[in-house]
XYZ file of C-alpha atoms in Angstrom:
153
model
C 6.786 147.272 62.533
C 4.239 144.224 63.270
C 1.929 144.959 60.497
C -1.564 145.872 60.833
C -3.657 142.734 61.378
C -5.184 143.135 57.732
C -1.302 142.915 56.624
C -0.920 139.788 59.549
C -4.260 138.359 57.835
C -3.718 138.587 54.306
C -0.537 136.955 54.857
C -2.052 133.943 57.218
C -4.065 133.412 54.111
C -1.409 133.634 51.197
C 1.022 131.118 53.380
C -2.406 128.874 54.026
C -2.499 128.834 50.259
C 1.214 127.738 49.777
C 0.737 125.171 51.848
C -2.318 124.113 50.478
C -0.006 124.008 46.644
C 2.767 121.620 48.249
C -0.025 119.342 50.020
C -1.825 118.790 46.167
C 1.345 118.633 44.880
C 3.257 115.796 47.426
C -0.697 114.536 46.601
C 0.383 113.495 42.731
C 3.770 113.090 43.058
C 4.371 110.365 45.990
C 2.138 107.470 44.088
C 4.877 108.364 40.940
C 8.075 108.731 42.643
C 7.019 105.447 45.363
C 5.961 103.829 41.411
C 8.988 104.859 39.798
C 11.387 103.327 42.567
C 8.979 100.310 42.908
C 9.066 99.042 39.382
C 12.425 99.888 39.315
C 13.476 98.069 41.909
C 10.731 94.814 41.043
C 12.203 94.824 37.112
C 15.175 94.617 38.473
C 15.086 92.186 40.577
C 13.085 90.045 38.098
C 15.659 90.415 35.614
C 18.390 88.906 38.051
C 15.894 86.042 37.955
C 14.690 85.183 34.870
C 18.675 84.874 34.095
C 19.624 82.633 37.078
C 17.987 79.378 35.605
C 20.972 79.155 32.205
C 23.101 81.492 34.256
C 23.643 78.748 37.161
C 22.151 75.365 35.866
C 24.253 75.810 32.093
C 24.055 73.171 29.760
C 22.451 71.246 32.705
C 19.153 73.816 32.341
C 19.330 74.410 29.251
C 19.183 70.867 28.199
C 16.731 69.979 31.046
C 14.364 72.759 29.033
C 14.694 72.103 25.568
C 12.612 69.143 26.266
C 9.293 71.615 26.757
C 9.445 73.435 24.760
C 5.555 73.933 24.005
C 5.540 77.846 22.724
C 8.207 76.693 19.555
C 10.652 78.710 21.198
C 13.350 77.438 24.512
C 12.860 78.715 27.198
C 15.755 79.718 27.780
C 15.599 81.823 25.281
C 12.040 82.762 26.415
C 13.590 83.708 29.543
C 16.474 85.786 28.811
C 14.301 87.660 26.983
C 11.902 88.174 29.665
C 15.348 89.739 31.799
C 16.440 91.083 29.202
C 12.369 93.935 29.079
C 12.407 93.475 32.722
C 16.209 95.127 32.673
C 14.824 98.028 30.060
C 12.267 99.214 32.405
C 14.424 98.643 35.388
C 16.587 100.948 33.417
C 13.700 103.464 31.808
C 11.872 103.998 35.518
C 15.836 104.407 36.995
C 16.265 107.168 34.361
C 13.204 108.958 34.708
C 14.008 108.940 38.557
C 16.612 110.669 38.043
C 16.014 113.400 35.633
C 12.784 114.272 36.999
C 14.655 114.082 41.054
C 10.924 113.599 42.388
C 12.733 112.103 45.862
C 14.878 115.726 45.765
C 11.793 117.924 45.295
C 9.734 115.229 47.648
C 12.081 116.204 49.816
C 11.733 119.955 49.194
C 8.284 120.334 49.550
C 7.746 118.475 52.642
C 10.891 120.921 54.539
C 9.409 123.778 52.990
C 5.868 123.230 54.557
C 7.442 122.395 57.622
C 8.934 125.744 57.673
C 5.427 127.567 56.413
C 3.818 125.652 59.098
C 6.221 127.341 61.612
C 5.638 130.937 60.091
C 1.993 129.994 60.544
C 2.524 129.328 64.116
C 4.803 132.712 65.349
C 2.122 134.801 63.302
C -0.464 133.005 64.980
C 1.004 133.337 68.535
C 2.185 137.267 67.965
C 5.657 135.929 67.542
C 7.420 137.492 63.946
C 6.083 140.742 62.753
C 4.946 141.811 59.455
C 8.570 142.428 57.959
C 10.231 139.470 58.981
C 7.234 137.180 58.444
C 7.426 138.656 54.971
C 11.282 137.907 54.425
C 10.779 134.169 55.952
C 7.620 134.008 53.279
C 9.507 135.508 50.552
C 12.129 133.123 51.385
C 10.452 129.790 51.446
C 8.364 130.700 47.708
C 11.988 130.818 45.951
C 12.870 127.902 47.208
C 9.780 126.602 45.507
C 10.369 127.302 42.235
C 9.899 124.240 41.368
C 6.352 124.058 42.507
C 3.545 125.455 40.060
C 0.349 126.866 40.763
C -2.662 124.653 40.325
C -5.027 125.864 37.169
C -7.999 127.918 37.847
C -9.842 126.346 34.987
């Protein structure tokens, strides 16, 4: 069964709508993913850098920085406190990354968008019948359960 032109048109509209949903999902999700990755990397690196002075300098570093206690707190303590905060921030960002699996969802969304684009092309050039196109579309839908339809309100 090849399907009527109206049925094929309706399927093409559904595919286009799903691809638009995927694009919206990616527009929202990719910046969050990038922010979490960047935060994790930068804060982890800063934590290491802040502890390098006391770690490598030892007593000489501590004696040197104790001379400049303009904040009323030894500088080495301030560095260690900042390093702890950076480390906690990196751990939290990493936790959110793993918990949300944004990287996996983004990858899956891109893959399914490519499949839907291919399906659109096959329909457009009459290379697939309605039954097969509907099966492939439905298969893509089941793999995209994490993508929510945007609200219409």
